Coordinates of C-alpha atoms and ligand atoms in Angstrom, one line a residue:
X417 CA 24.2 92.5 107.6
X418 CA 21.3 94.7 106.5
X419 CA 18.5 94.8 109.3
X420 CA 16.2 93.3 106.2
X421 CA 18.2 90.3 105.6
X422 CA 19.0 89.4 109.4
X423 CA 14.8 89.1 109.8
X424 CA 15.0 86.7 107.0
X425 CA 17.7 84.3 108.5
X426 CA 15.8 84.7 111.9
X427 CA 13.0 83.6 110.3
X428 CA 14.4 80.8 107.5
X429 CA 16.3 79.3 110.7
X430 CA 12.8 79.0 112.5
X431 CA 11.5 77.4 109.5
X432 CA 11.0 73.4 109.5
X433 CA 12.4 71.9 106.2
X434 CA 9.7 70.1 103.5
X435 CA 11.4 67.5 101.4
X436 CA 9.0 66.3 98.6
X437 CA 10.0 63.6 96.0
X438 CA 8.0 63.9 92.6
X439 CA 6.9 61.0 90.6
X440 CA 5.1 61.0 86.8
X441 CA 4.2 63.6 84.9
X442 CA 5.1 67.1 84.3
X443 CA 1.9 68.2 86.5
X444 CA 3.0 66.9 89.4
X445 CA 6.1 68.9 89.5
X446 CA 4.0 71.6 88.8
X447 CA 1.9 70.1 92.0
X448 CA 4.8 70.0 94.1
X449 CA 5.3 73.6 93.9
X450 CA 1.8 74.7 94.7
X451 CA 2.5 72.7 97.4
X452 CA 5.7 74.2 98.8
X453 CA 4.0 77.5 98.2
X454 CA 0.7 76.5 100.5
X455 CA 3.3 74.6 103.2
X456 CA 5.5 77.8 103.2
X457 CA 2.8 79.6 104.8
X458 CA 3.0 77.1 107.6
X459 CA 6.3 77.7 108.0
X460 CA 8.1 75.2 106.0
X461 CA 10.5 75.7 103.5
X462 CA 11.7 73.1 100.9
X463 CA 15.1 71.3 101.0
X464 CA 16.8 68.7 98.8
X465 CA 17.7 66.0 101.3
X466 CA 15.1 63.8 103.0
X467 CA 17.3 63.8 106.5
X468 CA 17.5 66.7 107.0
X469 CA 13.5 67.4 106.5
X470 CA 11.1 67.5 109.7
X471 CA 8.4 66.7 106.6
X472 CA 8.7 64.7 103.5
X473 CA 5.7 64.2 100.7
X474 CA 5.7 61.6 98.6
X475 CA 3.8 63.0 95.5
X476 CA 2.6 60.0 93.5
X477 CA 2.1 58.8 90.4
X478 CA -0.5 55.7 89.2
X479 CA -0.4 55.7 85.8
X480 CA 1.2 52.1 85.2
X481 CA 1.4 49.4 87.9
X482 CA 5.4 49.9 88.1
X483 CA 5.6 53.4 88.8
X484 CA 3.4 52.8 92.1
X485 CA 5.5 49.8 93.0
X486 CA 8.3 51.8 92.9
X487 CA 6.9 54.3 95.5
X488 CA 5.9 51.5 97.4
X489 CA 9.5 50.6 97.5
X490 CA 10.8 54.1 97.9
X491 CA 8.0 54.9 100.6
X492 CA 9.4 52.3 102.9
X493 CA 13.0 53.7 102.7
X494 CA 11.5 57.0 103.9
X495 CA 9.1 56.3 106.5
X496 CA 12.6 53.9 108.1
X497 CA 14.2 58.0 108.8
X498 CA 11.8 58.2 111.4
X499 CA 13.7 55.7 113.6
X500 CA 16.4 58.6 113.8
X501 CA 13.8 61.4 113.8
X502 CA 10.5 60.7 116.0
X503 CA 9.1 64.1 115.4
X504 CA 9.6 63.3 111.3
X505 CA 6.1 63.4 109.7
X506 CA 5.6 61.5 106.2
X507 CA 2.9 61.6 103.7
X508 CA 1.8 60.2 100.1
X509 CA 0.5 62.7 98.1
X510 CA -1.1 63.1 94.4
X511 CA -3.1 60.0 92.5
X512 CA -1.8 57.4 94.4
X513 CA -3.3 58.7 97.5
X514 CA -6.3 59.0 95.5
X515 CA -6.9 55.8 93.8
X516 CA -5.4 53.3 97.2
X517 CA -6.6 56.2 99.9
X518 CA -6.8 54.3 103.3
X519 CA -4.9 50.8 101.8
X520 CA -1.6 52.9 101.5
X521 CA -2.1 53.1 105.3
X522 CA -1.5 49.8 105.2
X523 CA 1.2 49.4 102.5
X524 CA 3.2 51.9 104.1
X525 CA 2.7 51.5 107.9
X526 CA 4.8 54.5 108.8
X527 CA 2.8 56.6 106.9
X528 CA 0.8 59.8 108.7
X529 CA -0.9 61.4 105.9
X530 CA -2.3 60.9 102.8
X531 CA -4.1 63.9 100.4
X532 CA -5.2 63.9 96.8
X533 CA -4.5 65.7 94.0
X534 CA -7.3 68.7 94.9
X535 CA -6.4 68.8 98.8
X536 CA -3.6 70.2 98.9
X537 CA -4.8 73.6 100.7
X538 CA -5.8 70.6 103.6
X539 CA -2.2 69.6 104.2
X540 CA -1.8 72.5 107.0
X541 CA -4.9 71.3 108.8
X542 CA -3.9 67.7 108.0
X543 CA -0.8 67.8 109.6
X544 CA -2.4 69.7 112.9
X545 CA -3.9 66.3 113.1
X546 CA -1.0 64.3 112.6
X547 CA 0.8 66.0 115.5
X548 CA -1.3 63.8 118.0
X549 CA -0.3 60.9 116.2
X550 CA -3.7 60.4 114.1
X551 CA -3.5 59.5 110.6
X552 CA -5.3 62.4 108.4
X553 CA -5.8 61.2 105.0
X554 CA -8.3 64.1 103.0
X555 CA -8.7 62.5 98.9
X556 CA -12.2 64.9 98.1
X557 CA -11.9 65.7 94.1
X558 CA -13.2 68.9 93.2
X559 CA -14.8 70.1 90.1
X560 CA -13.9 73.7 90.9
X561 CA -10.0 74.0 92.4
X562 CA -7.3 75.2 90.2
X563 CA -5.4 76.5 92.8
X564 CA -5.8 79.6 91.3
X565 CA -4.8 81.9 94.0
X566 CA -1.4 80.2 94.9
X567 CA 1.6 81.6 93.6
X568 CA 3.9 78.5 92.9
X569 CA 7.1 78.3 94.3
X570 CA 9.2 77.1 91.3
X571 CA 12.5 75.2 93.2
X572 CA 12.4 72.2 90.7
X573 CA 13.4 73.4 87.1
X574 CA 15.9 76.2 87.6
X575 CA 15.4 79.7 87.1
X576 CA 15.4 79.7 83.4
X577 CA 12.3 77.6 82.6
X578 CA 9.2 77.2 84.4
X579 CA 6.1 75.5 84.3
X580 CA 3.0 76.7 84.8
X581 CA -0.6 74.7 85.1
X582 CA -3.3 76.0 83.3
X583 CA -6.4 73.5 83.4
X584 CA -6.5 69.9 85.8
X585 CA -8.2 67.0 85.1
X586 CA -9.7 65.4 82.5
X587 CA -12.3 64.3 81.0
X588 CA -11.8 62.3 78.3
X589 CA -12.0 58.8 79.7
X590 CA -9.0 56.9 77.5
X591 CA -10.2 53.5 78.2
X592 CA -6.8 52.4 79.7
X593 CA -6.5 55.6 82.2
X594 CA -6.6 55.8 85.6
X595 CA -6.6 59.7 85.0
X596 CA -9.9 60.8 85.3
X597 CA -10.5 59.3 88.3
X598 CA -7.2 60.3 90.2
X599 CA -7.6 63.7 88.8
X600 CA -11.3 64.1 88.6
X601 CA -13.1 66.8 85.3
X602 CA -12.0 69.2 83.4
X603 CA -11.3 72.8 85.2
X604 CA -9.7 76.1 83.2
X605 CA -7.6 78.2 85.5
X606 CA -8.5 81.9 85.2
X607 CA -6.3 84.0 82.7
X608 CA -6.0 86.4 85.8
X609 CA -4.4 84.0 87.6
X610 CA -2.1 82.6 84.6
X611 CA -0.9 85.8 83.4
X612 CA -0.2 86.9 87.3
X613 CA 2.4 84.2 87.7
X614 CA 4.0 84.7 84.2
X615 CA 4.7 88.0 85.0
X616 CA 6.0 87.5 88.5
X617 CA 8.0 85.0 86.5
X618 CA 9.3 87.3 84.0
X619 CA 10.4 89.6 86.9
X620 CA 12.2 86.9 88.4
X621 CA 14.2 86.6 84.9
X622 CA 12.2 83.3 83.7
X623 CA 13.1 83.0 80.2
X624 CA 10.8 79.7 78.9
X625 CA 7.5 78.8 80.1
X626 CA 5.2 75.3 79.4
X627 CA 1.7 75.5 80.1
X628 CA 0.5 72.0 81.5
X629 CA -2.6 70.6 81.6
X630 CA -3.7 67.1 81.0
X631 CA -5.5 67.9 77.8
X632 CA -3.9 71.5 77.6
X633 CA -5.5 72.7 74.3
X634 CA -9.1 71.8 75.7
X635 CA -8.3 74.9 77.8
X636 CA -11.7 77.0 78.1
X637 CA -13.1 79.6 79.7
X638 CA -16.2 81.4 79.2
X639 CA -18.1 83.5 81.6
X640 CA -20.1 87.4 80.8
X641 CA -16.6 89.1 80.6
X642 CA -13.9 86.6 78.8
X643 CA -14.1 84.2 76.3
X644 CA -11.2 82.1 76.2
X645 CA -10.2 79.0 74.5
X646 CA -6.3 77.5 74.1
X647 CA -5.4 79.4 70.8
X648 CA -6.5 82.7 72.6
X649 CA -4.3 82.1 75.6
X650 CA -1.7 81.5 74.0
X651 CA -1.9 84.6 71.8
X652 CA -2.3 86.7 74.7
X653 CA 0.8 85.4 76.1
X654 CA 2.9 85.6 73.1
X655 CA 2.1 88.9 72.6
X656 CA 2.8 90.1 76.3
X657 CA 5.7 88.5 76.3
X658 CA 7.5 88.5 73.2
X659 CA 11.2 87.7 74.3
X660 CA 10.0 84.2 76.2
X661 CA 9.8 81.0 74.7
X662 CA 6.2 79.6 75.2
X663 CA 5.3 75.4 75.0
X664 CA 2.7 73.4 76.1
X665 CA 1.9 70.0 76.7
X666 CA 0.0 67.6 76.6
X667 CA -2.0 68.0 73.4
X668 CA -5.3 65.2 72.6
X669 CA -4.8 65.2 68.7
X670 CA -8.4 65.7 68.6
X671 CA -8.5 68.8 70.4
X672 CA -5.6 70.4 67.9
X673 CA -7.4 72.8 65.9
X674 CA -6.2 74.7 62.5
X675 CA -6.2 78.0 64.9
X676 CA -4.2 76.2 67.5
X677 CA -1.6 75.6 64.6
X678 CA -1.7 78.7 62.9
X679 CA -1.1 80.5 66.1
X680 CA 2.0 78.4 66.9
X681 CA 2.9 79.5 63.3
X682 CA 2.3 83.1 64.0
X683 CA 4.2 83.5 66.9
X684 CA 8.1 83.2 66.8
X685 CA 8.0 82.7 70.8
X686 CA 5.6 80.2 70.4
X687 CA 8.0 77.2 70.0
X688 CA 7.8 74.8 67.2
X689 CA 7.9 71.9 69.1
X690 CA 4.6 69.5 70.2
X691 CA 4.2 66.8 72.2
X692 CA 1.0 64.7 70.7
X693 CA 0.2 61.4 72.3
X694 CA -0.7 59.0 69.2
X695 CA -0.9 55.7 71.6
X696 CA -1.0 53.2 68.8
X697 CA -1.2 53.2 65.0
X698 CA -4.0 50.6 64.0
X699 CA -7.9 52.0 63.8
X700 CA -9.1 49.2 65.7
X701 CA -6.8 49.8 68.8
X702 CA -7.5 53.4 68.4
X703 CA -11.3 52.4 69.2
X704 CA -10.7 50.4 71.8
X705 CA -9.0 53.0 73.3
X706 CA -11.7 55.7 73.2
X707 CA -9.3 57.8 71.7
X708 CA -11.5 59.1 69.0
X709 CA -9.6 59.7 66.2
X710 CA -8.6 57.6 63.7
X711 CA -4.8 56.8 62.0
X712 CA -6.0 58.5 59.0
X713 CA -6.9 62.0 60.9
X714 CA -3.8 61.9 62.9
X715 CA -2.2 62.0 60.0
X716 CA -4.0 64.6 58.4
X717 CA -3.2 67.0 61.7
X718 CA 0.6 66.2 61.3
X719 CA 0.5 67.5 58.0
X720 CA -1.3 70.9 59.3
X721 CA 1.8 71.2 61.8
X722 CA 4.4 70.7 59.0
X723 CA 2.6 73.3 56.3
X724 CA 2.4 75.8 58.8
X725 CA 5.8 74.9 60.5
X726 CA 8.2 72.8 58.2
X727 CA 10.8 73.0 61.0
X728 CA 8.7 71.9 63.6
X729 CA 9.6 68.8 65.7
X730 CA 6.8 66.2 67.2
X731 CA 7.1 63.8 69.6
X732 CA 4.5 61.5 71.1
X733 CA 3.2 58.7 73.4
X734 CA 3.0 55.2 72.7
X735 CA 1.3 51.9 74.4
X736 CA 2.4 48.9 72.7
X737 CA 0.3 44.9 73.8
X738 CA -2.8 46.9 74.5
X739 CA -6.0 44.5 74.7
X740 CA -6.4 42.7 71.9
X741 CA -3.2 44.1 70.0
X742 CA -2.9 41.7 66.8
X743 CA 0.9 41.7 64.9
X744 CA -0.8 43.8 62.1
X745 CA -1.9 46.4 64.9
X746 CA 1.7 46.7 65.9
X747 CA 2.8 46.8 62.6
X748 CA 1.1 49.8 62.0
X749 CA 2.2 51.1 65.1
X750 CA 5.4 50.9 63.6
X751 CA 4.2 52.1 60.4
X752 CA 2.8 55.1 61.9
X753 CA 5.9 56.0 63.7
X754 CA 7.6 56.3 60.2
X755 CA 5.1 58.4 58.9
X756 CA 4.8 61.2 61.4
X757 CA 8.8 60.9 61.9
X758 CA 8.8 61.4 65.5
X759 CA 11.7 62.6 67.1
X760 CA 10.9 61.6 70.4
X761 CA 8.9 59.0 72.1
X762 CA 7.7 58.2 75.5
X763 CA 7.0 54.5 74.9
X764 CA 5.4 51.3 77.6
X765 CA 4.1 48.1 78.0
X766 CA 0.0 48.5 78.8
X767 CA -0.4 47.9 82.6
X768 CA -3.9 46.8 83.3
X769 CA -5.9 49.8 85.9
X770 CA -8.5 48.3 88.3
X771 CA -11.6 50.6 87.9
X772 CA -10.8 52.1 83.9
X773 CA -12.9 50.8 81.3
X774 CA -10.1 48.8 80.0
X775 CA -9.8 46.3 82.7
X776 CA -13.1 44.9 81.8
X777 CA -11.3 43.5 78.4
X778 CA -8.9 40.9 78.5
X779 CA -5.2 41.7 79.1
X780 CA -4.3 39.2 76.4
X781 CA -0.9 40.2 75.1
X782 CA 1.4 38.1 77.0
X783 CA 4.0 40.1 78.8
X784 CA 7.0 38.8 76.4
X785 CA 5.3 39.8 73.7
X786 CA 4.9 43.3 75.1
X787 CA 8.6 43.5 75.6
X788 CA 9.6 42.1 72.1
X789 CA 7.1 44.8 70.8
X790 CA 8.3 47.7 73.0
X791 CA 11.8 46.5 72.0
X792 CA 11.0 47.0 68.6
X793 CA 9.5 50.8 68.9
X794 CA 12.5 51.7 70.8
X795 CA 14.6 50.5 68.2
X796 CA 13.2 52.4 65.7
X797 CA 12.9 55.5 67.5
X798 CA 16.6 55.4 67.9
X799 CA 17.1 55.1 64.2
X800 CA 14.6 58.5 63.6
X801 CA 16.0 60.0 66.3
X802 CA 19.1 59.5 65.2
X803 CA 18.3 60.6 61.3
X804 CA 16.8 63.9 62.8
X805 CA 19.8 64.9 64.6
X806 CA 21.8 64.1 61.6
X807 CA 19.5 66.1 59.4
X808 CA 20.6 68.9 61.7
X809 CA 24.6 69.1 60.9
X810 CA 25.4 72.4 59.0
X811 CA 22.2 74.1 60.2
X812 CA 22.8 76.7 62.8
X813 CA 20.0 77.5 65.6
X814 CA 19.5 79.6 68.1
X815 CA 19.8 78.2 71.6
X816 CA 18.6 79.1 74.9
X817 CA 21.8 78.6 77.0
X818 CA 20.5 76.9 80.5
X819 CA 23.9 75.9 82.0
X820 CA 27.1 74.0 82.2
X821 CA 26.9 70.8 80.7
X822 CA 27.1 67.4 83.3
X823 CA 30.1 65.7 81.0
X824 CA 32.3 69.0 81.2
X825 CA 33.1 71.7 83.3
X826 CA 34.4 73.5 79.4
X827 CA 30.9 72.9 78.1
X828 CA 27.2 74.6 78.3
X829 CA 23.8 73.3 76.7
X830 CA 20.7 74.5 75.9
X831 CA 17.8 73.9 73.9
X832 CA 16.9 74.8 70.3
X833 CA 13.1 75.9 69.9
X834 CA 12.6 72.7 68.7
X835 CA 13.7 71.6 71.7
X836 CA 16.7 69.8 71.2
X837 CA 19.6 69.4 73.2
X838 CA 23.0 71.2 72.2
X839 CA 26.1 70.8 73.9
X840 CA 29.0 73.5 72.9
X841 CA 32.1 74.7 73.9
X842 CA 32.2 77.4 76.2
X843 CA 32.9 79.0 79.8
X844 CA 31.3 82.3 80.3
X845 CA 27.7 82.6 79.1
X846 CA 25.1 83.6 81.6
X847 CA 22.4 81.1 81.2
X848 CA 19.1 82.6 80.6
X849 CA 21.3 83.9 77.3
X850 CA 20.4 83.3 73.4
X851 CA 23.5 82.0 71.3
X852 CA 24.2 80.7 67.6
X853 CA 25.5 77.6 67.4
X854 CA 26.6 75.5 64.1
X855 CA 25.5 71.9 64.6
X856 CA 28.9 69.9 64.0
X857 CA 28.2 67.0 65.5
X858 CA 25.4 64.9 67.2
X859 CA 24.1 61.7 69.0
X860 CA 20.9 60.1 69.1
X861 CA 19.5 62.1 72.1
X862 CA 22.0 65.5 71.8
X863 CA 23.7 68.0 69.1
X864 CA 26.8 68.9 69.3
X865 CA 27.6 72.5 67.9
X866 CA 30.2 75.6 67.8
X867 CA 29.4 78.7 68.4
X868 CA 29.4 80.9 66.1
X869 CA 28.9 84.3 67.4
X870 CA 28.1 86.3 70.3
X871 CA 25.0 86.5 72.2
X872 CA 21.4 88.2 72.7
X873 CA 21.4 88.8 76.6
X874 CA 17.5 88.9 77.3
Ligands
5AD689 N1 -0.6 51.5 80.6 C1 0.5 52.0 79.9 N2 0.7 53.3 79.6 C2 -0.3 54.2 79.9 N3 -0.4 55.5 79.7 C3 -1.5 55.9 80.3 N4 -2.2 54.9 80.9 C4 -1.4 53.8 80.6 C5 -1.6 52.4 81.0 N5 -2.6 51.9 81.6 C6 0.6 56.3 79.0 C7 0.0 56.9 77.8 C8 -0.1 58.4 78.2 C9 1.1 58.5 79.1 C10 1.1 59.7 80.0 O1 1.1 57.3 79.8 O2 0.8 56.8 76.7 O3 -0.1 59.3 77.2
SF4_690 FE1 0.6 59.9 86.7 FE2 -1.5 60.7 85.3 FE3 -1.4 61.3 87.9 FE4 0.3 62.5 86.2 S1 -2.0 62.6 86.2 S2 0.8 61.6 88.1 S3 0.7 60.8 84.7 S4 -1.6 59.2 87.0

């Protein structure tokens, strides 16, 4: 064993073993892995099974009332490994911790520490205090941290594709949104800072990046020597580097600008492939939601996307029974849903936040009316799904091979740009690899394709 690699085992066996589970959105597994880099440093490294960890972090989500009962439910099963473990140290991290703070301590009695969403750099001195037994909860927001000088460790997605947070918070105040107060205002992180972690990922052989962000196109910053809004990132990174596959999400339709598109339309890395959250189709919901935009201008930006990218694939978010949702509402829900032609939706029930600006109007869908709604949208975004995969067979795309598939040990997948699944049949491509691959074949949530010739190692 080379004197180089002994050191490291020496010092990986002295290390204590961090086991974080991630709930919600795409941020927080981007906020787990700043925080595996910042707990590293205090000698922890991460690990995939919460028995064998001396620390596990519970990093939350509060977005609908379910997904906190859940951790709720979950944080009970993991504070119970403590009977086995005394010196076992658990903590809830992320918006949960922000929007309950001190009442988790009392939901989750085994609890020792609780830190928000901007606290993170706390945990070490957090969990110095935890070692006398003291609970150490720390839920300050900040208007400044972006984390900007962490270098994220990226365990979670692979070592093909990678996310990387460019802005936190938000600041647009959707009236049903616990958001802006779990996650505090709007902060750009420095293009420094971006670009430093995209290269180290590139040398790592990273070959697909998303750039998160709440409201990622809002990105901005502006100070005496750079000037940069989302359009201009994005160029700069599409030019740098040219043989990675670039996405974003999420996208506020209002923010989407005509540069924004014609950018994506510029660049071949720059997939063509957008997540934008319509929540509902009817004008009057769309006020009540503060989501200022109307049905009509929605519209009008879906059409940008398909001039300037006829290929491109859009999927989006949807609340169906929000306050004061008549039949006609939902109907054009529904209506809407047809016109964009979504090929992928994320779609709920509205669940009623304490503290948003919705909570002061009345909840008045009844909750089997949600559920025959929601039904409804699912349905139909089964059937589009559906007609866009079929709409594929014949056509051949490139693919970005990221493994074996879970069905077959004779299969791989991948994603088109579009960022569809493709299973085919094969055994010996390196993933991180480019192949062609005839669409034969496909499901409502997968295509299934041949290969049709060899392959573009990156
Ligand atoms: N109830 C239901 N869904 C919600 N979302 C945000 N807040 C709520 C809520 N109170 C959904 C929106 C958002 C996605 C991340 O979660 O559709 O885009
Ligand atoms: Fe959930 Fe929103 Fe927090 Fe993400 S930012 S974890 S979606 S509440």
């Amino acid at each position: 064993m080379k004197h180089d690699d002994y050191l490291c085992n020496w010092k990986r066996l002295k290390m204590k073993k961090l086991y974080i589970e991630t709930y919600g959105c795409q941020m927080n597994v981007a906020d787990s892995e700043v925080v595996a880099s910042i707990l590293k440093n205090d000698g922890y490294i991460p690990c995939s099974d919460p028995k064998e960890a001396d620390l596990i972090l519970i990093n939350t989500c509060s977005i609908r009332k379910n997904a906190e009962l859940r951790v709720i439910a979950r944080g009970k099963q993991l504070q119970a490994l403590k009977k086995n473990k005394h010196s076992l140290k658990v903590g809830v991290i992320g918006c949960m911790a922000e929007r309950l703070n001190e009442d988790l301590f009392e939901k989750l009695k085994g609890i020792d520490l609780l830190a928000g969403p901007d606290s993170y750099r706390n945990l070490p001195e957090l969990l110095k205090k935890t070692s006398n037994n003291v609970k150490a909860s720390d839920i300050l927001l900040s208007t400044t941290e972006t984390y900007e000088d962490i270098d994220p460790e990226h365990y979670q997605t692979g070592n093909i594709t990678a996310f990387v947070s460019i802005m936190r918070g938000c600041n647009n105040f959707c009236s049903y949104c616990v958001v802006p107060y779990t996650r505090g205002r709007e902060r750009s992180r420095p293009v420094q800072s971006i670009l430093r972690e995209i290269e180290q990922l590139n040398q790592q052989g990273f070959k697909e990046i998303t750039l998160l962000g709440q409201n990622v196109n809002s990105y901005k910053i502006e100070d005496a020597n750079t000037k940069y809004s989302f359009p201009t990132l994005l160029e700069n990174i599409a030019k740098r580097y040219s043989q990675m596959r670039l996405r974003f999400a999420t996208s506020h339709p209002k923010d989407l600008s005509e540069d924004l598109v014609k950018t994506m339309a510029t660049f071949p890395n720059i997939c063509n492939s957008i997540h934008l959250p319509v929540q509902s189709g009817s004008n009057h919901v769309l006020k009540a939601m503060n989501r200022r935009y109307t049905a009509e201008e929605y519209l009008t930006k879906i059409e940008l996307l398909r001039k300037h990218m006829p290929d491109i694939t859009i999927s989006t978010d949807i609340i169906t029974g929000f306050c004061g949702e008549t039949k006609e509402d939902h109907q054009q829900t529904i209506a809407m849903m047809r016109k964009a032609d979504y090929y992928y939706s994320y779609m709920f029930k509205y669940s009623q936040r304490e503290g948003t600006a919705a909570a002061k109007l009345s909840d008045d869908v009844s909750d089997e009316i949600k559920g025959l709604r929601l039904q409804e949208i699912i349905n139909l975004q089964q059937e589009l799904s559906l007609k866009h995969n079929q709409r594929d067979i014949g056509k051949t795309y490139e693919v970005l091979v990221e493994g074996f598939s879970k069905r077959s040990a004779k299969q791989m997948f991948g994603r088109t740009e579009q960022n569809k699944v493709v299973v085919f049949d094969a055994l010996n491509i390196e993933p991180g690899s480019y192949v062609n691959v005839i669409v034969e074949n496909c499901s409502t949530a997968t295509l299934k394709g041949k290969l049709i010739s060899g392959f573009r190692a990156v």
